[in-house]
Coordinates of C-alpha atoms and ligand atoms in Angstrom, one line a residue:
X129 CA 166.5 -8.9 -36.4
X130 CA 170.4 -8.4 -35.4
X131 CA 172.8 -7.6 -37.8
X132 CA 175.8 -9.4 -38.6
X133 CA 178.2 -7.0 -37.3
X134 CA 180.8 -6.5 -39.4
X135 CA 182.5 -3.3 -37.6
X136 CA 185.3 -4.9 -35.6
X137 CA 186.8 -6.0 -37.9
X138 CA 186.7 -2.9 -40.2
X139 CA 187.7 -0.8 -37.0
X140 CA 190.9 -3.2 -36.9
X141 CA 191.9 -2.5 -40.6
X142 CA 192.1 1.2 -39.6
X143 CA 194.4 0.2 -36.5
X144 CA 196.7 -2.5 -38.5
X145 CA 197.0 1.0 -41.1
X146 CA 200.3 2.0 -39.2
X147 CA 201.8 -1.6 -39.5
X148 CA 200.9 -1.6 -43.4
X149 CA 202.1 1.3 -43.7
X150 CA 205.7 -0.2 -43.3
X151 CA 205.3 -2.2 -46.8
X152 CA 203.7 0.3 -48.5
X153 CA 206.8 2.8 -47.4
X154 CA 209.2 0.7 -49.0
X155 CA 207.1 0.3 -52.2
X156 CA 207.0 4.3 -52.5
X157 CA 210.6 4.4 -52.2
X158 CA 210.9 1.2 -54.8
X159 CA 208.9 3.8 -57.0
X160 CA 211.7 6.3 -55.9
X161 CA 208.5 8.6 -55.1
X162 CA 209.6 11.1 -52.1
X163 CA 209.0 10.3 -48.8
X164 CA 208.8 13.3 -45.7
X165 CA 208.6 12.7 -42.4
X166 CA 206.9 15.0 -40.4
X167 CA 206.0 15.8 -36.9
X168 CA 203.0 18.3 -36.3
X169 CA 199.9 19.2 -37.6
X170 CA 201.4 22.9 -38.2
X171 CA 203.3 21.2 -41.2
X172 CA 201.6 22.0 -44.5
X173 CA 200.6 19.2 -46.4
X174 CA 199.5 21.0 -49.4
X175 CA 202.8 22.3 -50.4
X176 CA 204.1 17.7 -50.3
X177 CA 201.2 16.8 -52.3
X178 CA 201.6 19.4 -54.9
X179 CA 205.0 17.6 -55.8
X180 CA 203.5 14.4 -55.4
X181 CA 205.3 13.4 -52.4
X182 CA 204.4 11.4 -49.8
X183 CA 204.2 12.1 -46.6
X184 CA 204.0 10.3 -43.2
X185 CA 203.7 11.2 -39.4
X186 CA 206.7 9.7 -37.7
X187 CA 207.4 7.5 -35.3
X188 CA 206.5 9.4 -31.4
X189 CA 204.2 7.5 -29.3
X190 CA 206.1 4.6 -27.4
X191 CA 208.5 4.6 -25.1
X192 CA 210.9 2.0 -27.0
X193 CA 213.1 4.0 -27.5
X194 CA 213.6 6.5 -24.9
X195 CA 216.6 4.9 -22.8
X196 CA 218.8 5.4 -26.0
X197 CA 217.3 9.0 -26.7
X198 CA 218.2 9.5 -22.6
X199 CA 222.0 9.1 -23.5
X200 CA 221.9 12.2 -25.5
X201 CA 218.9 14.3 -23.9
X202 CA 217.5 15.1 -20.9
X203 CA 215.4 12.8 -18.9
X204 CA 213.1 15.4 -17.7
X205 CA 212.3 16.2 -21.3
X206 CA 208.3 15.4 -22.9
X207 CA 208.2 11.8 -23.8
X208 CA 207.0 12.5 -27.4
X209 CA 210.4 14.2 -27.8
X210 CA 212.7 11.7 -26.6
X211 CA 210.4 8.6 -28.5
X212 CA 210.5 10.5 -31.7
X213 CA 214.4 11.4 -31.4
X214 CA 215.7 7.5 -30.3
X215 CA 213.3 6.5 -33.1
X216 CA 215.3 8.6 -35.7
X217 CA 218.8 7.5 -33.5
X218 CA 217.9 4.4 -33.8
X219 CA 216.4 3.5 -36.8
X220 CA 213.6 1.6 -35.2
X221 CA 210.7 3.8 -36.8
X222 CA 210.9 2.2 -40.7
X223 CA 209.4 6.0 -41.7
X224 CA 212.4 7.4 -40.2
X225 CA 214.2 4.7 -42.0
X226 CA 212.7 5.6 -45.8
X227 CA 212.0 9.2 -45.4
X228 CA 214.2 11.4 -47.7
X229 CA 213.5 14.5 -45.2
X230 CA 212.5 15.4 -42.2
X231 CA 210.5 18.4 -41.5
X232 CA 210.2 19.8 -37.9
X233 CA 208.4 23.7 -36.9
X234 CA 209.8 25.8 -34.1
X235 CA 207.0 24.9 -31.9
X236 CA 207.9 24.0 -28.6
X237 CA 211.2 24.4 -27.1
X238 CA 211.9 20.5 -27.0
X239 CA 211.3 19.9 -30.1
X240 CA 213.1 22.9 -31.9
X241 CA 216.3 22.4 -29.7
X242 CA 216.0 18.2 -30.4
X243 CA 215.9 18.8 -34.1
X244 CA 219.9 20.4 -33.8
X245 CA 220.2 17.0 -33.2
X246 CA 218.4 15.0 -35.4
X247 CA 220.2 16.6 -38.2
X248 CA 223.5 14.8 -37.2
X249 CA 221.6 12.2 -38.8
X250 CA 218.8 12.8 -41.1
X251 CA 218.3 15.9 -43.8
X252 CA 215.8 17.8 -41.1
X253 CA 214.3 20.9 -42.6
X254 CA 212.8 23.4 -39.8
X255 CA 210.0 25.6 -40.1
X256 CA 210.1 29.3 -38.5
X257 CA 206.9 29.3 -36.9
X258 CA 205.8 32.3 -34.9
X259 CA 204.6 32.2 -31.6
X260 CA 202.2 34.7 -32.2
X261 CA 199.1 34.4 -34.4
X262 CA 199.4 38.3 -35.5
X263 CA 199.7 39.7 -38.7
X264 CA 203.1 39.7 -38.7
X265 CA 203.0 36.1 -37.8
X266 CA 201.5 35.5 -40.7
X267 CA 203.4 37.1 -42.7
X268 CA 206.3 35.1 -41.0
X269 CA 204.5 31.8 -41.6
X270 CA 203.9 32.6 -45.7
X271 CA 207.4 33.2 -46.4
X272 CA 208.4 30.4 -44.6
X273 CA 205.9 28.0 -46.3
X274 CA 207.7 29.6 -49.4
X275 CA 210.8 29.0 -48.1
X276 CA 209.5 25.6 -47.3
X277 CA 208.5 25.0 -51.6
X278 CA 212.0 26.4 -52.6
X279 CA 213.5 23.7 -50.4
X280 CA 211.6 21.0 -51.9
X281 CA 212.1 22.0 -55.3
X282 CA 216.2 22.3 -54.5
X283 CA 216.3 18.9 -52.7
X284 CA 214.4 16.8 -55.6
X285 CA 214.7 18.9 -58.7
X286 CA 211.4 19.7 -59.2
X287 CA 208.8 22.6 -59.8
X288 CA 205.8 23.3 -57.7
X289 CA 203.7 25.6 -59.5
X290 CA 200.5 27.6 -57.7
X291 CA 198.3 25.2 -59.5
X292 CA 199.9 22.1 -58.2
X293 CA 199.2 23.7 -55.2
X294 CA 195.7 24.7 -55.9
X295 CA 194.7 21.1 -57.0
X296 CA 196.8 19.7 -53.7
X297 CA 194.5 22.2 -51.5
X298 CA 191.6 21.0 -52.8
X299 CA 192.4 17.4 -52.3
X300 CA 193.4 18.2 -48.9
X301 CA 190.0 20.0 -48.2
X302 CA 188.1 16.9 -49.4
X303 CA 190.0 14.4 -46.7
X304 CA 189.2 17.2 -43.6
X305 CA 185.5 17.1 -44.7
X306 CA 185.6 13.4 -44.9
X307 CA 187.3 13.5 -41.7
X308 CA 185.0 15.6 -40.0
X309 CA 181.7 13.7 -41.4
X310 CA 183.2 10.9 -40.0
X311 CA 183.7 11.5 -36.5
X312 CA 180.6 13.6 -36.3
X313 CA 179.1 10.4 -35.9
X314 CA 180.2 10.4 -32.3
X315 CA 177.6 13.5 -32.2
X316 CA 174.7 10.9 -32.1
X317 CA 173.4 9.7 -28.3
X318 CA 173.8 7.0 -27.9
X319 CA 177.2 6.8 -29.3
X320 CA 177.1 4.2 -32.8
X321 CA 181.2 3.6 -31.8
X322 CA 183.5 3.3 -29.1
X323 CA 185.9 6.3 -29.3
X324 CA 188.3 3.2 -29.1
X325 CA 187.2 2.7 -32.4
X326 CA 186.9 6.1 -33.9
X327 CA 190.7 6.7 -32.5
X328 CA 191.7 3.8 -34.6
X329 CA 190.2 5.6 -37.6
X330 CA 191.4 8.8 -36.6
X331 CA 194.9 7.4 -36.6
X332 CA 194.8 5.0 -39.5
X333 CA 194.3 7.7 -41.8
X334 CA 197.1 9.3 -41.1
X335 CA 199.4 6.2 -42.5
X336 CA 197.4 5.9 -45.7
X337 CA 199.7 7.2 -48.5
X338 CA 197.0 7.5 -50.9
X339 CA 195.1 10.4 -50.1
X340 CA 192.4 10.9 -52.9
X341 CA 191.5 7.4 -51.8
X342 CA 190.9 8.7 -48.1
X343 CA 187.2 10.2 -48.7
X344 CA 185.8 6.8 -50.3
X345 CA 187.0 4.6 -48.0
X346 CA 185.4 6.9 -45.0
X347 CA 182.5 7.8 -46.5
X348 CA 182.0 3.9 -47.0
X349 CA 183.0 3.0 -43.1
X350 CA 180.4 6.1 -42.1
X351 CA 177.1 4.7 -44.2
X352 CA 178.4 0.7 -42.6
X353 CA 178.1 2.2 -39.1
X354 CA 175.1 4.3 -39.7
X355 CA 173.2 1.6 -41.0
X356 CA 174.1 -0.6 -38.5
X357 CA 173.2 2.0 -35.6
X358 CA 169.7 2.2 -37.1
X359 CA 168.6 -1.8 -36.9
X360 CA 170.7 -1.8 -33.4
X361 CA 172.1 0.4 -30.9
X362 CA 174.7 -1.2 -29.5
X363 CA 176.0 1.1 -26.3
X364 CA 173.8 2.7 -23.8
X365 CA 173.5 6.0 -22.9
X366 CA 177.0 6.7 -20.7
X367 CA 178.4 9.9 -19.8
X368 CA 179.9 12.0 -22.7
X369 CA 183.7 12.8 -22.8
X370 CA 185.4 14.9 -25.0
X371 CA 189.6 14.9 -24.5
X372 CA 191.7 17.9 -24.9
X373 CA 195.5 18.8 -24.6
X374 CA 198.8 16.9 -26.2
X375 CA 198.7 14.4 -29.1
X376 CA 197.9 11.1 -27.7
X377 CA 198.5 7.8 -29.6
X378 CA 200.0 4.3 -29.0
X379 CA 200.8 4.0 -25.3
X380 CA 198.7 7.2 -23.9
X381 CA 195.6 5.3 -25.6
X382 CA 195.5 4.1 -21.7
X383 CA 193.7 7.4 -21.3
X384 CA 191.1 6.4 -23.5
X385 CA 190.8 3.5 -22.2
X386 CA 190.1 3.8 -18.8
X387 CA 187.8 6.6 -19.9
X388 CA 185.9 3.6 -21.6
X389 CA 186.9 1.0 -18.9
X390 CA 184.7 2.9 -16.2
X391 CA 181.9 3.7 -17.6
X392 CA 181.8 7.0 -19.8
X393 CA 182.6 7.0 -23.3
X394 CA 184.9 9.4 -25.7
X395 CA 182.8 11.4 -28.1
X396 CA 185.3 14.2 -29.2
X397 CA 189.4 14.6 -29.3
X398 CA 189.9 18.1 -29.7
X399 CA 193.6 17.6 -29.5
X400 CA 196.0 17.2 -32.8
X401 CA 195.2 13.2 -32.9
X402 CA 191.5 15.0 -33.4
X403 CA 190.0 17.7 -34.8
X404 CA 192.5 20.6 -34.2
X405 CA 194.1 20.3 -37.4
X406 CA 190.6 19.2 -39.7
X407 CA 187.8 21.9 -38.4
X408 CA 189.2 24.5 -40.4
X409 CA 189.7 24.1 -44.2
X410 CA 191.9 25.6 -46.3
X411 CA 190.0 28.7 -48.4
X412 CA 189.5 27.5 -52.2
X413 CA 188.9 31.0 -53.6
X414 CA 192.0 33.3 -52.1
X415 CA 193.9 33.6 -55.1
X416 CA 197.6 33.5 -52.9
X417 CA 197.6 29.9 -52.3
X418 CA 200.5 30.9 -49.8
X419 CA 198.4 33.2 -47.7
X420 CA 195.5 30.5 -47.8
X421 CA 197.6 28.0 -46.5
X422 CA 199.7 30.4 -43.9
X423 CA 195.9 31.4 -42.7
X424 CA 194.5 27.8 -42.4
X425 CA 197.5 26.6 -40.5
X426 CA 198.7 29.7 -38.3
X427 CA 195.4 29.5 -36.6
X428 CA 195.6 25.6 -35.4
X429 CA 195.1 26.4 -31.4
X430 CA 198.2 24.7 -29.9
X431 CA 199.1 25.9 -27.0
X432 CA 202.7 27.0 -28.2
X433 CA 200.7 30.2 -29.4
X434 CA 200.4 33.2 -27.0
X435 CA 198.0 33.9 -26.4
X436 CA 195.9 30.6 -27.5
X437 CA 192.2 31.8 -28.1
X438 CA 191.3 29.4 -31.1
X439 CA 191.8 26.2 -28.7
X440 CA 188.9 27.6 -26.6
X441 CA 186.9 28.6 -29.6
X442 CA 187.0 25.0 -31.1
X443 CA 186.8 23.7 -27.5
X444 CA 183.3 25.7 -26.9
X445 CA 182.1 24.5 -30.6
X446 CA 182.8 21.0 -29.6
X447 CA 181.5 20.8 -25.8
X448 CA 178.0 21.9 -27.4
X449 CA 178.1 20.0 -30.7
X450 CA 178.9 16.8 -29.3
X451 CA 176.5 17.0 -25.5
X452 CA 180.0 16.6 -23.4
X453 CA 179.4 15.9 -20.0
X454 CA 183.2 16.3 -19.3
X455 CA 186.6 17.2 -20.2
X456 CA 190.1 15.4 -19.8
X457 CA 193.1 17.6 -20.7
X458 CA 195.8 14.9 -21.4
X459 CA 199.5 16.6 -20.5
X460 CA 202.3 15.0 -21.8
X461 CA 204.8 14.9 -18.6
X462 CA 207.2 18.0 -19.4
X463 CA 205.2 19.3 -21.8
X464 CA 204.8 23.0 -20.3
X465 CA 202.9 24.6 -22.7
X466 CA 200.2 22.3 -22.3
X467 CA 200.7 22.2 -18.6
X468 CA 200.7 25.8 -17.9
X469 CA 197.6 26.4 -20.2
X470 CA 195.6 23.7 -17.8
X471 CA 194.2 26.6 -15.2
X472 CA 192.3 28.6 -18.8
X473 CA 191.2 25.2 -20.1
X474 CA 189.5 24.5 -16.7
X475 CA 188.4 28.2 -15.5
X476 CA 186.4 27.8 -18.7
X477 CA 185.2 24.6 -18.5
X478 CA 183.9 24.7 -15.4
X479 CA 182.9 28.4 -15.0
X480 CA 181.9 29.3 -18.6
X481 CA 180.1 25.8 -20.2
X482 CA 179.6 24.4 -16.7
X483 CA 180.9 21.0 -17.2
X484 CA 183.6 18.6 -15.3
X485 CA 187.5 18.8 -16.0
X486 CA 190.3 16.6 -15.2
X487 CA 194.1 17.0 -16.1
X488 CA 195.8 13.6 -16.5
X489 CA 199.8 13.8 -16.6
X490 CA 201.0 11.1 -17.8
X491 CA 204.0 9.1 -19.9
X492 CA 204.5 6.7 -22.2
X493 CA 205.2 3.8 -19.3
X494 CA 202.3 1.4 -18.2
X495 CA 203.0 2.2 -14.7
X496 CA 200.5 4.7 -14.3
X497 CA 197.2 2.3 -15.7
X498 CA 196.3 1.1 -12.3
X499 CA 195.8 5.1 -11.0
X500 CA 194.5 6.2 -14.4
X501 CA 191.9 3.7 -13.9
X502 CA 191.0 4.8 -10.2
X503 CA 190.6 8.5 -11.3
X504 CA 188.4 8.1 -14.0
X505 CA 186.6 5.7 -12.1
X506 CA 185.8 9.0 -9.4
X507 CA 185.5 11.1 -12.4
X508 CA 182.5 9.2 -14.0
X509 CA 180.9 8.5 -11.0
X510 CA 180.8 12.3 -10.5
X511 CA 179.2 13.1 -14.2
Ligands
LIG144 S1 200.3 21.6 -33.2 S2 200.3 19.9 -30.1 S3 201.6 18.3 -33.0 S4 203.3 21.1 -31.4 S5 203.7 17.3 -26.0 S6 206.4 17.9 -28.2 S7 204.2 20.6 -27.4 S8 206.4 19.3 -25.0 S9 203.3 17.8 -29.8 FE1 202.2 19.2 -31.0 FE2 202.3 20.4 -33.3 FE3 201.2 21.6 -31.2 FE4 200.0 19.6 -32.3 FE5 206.3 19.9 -27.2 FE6 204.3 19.4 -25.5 FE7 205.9 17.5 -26.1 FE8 204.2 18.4 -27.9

């Protein structure tokens, strides 16, 4: 018997969630509830929610808006940088539009020198983060996440108290375990979804405003897609990919694409679209909220740390977990964190787990599909 698939269509819900996000935006600020922007996975969450606050990942991943951006920074500069800046110039990006305040971390140099900018016009609130996941780091990181509260509190007259944050924590916890039982589907062989499809989840999420609604609605889409998977298995066995390195999202799902376009498929993103920010939850029982939450999100393996061991920790988890044939390390053109930390990421791919690896540079343009799509094409073949 063959199912009536219904998945598609679920899948394009998730990747219409951005789009409705726009409307629902503009209802939270009819509501006159808060709205922050934010940037990176590094940016608490816990601390938003506790004040009931929405919060919404901002505009970065097209390249729309560069040429203005160009007129006031370098062209040579990471594309994430100069999309997210001409969105906020430009008032393109609707979140930019409604969001009360923007908060930004020192992470990379781009970004922490761009945000000078940004302030000209948008109330930007930046982060100290250290570069260095020491203990004095994180002692660095708890004040500032402190620092972070008082500034909330100041900016909308309000009072977040440790239980506010306690409850938020918790609420938080039960979306990354959502998260995480959700894309652990990809574990299965054969796959029971494109990672096309998983990405669109992935991302979706991230515009729902609702949180405590997240788990629910996943744990639903997870038990439609299992069941389905057990009357039919609709992809063959293909080579297993997991992907690596900077955010991706919008245009640079061309990598994802031609991954699937030739013949492998995407089981894993261990990058900050992924699970670099979910693996690791926030710990229930430490009585310092603030050191809980300076712990949890000090150790998210980005390569702006020195050194940067938890990215190959959560790389060498994943590689086994999810059967990955090979790995593509996206870098974001500029992006010289990333770009420098390519020769570990490979040394221990190939020579510690034995597998393939390939570093894609790449933009936000589309002029890059047609060579995208001949690498791969060698890649897979060589899997
Ligand atoms: S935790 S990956 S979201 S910093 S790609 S702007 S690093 S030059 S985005 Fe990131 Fe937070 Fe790290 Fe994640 Fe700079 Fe590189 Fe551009 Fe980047």
């Amino acid at each position: 018997m063959k199912l009536q698939t219904e998945l598609p269509a679920i899948f394009e819900e998730f990747a219409e969630a951005r789009r409705n996000g726009f409307l629902a935006a503009k209802e939270i600020k009819d509501k006159n509830i808060p709205l922050i922007g934010v940037f990176c996975t590094y940016f608490p969450q816990e601390v938003a929610l506790a004040m009931g606050a929405a919060t919404v990942s901002l505009c970065a991943s097209s390249d729309e808006t560069i040429p203005e951006a160009e007129k006031d920074l370098p062209r040579n500069l990471c594309p994430l940088i100069k999309s997210s800046y001409g969105f906020g110039k430009t008032d393109k990006c609707p979140y930019f539009y409604f969001s009360d305040l923007i908060v930004g971390e020192t992470t990379c140099d781009g970004k922490k020198k761009m945000y000078e900018y940004l302030q000209e016009f948008k109330p930007v609130h930046v982060m100290e983060l250290p570069n260095v996941q020491s203990e004095d780091g994180l002692i660095l990181w708890k004040n500032e996440i402190i620092r972070l509260k008082e500034t909330l509190e100041k900016q909308f007259n309000v009072e977040i108290s440790e239980d506010d944050i306690r409850k938020a924590i918790i609420v938080k916890n039960q979306e990354r375990k959502a998260m995480k039982d959700f894309y652990e589907l990809s574990k299965l062989d054969p796959v029971p979804m494109l990672g096309q499809d998983l990405f669109k989840v992935l991302i979706g999420t991230t515009f729902e405003f609702n949180r405590r609604s997240i788990p629910e609605k996943l744990e639903a889409l997870r038990e439609k897609v299992l069941a389905e998977y057990k009357v039919e298995k609709k992809y063959s066995k293909k080579p297993r990919i997991l992907i690596t390195g900077c955010p991706i999202g919008g245009a640079t799902e061309k990598v994802i694409k031609a991954i699937e376009d030739n013949g492998a498929v995407v089981v894993a993103f261990e990058n900050c679209s992924g699970a670099k920010a979910i693996e690791d939850m926030v710990d229930e029982t430490n009585p310092d909220v603030y050191a809980a939450l300076a712990e949890k999100y000090l150790s998210i393996g980005c390569s702006c740390m020195t050194p940067n061991p938890n990215r190959i920790t959560t790389l060498n988890r994943m590689i086994d977990d999810y059967q990955v044939d090979g790995v593509v390390d996206v870098i974001l053109t500029a992006c010289h964190t990333y770009n420098v930390e390519t020769l570990s990421i490979k040394r221990f791919v190939n020579d510690k787990k034995e597998k393939s690896y390939m570093s894609v540079e790449t933009d936000f343009s589309t002029a890059d599909i047609g060579q995208l799509n001949t690498r791969m094409a060698a890649f897979v073949e060589m899997l």
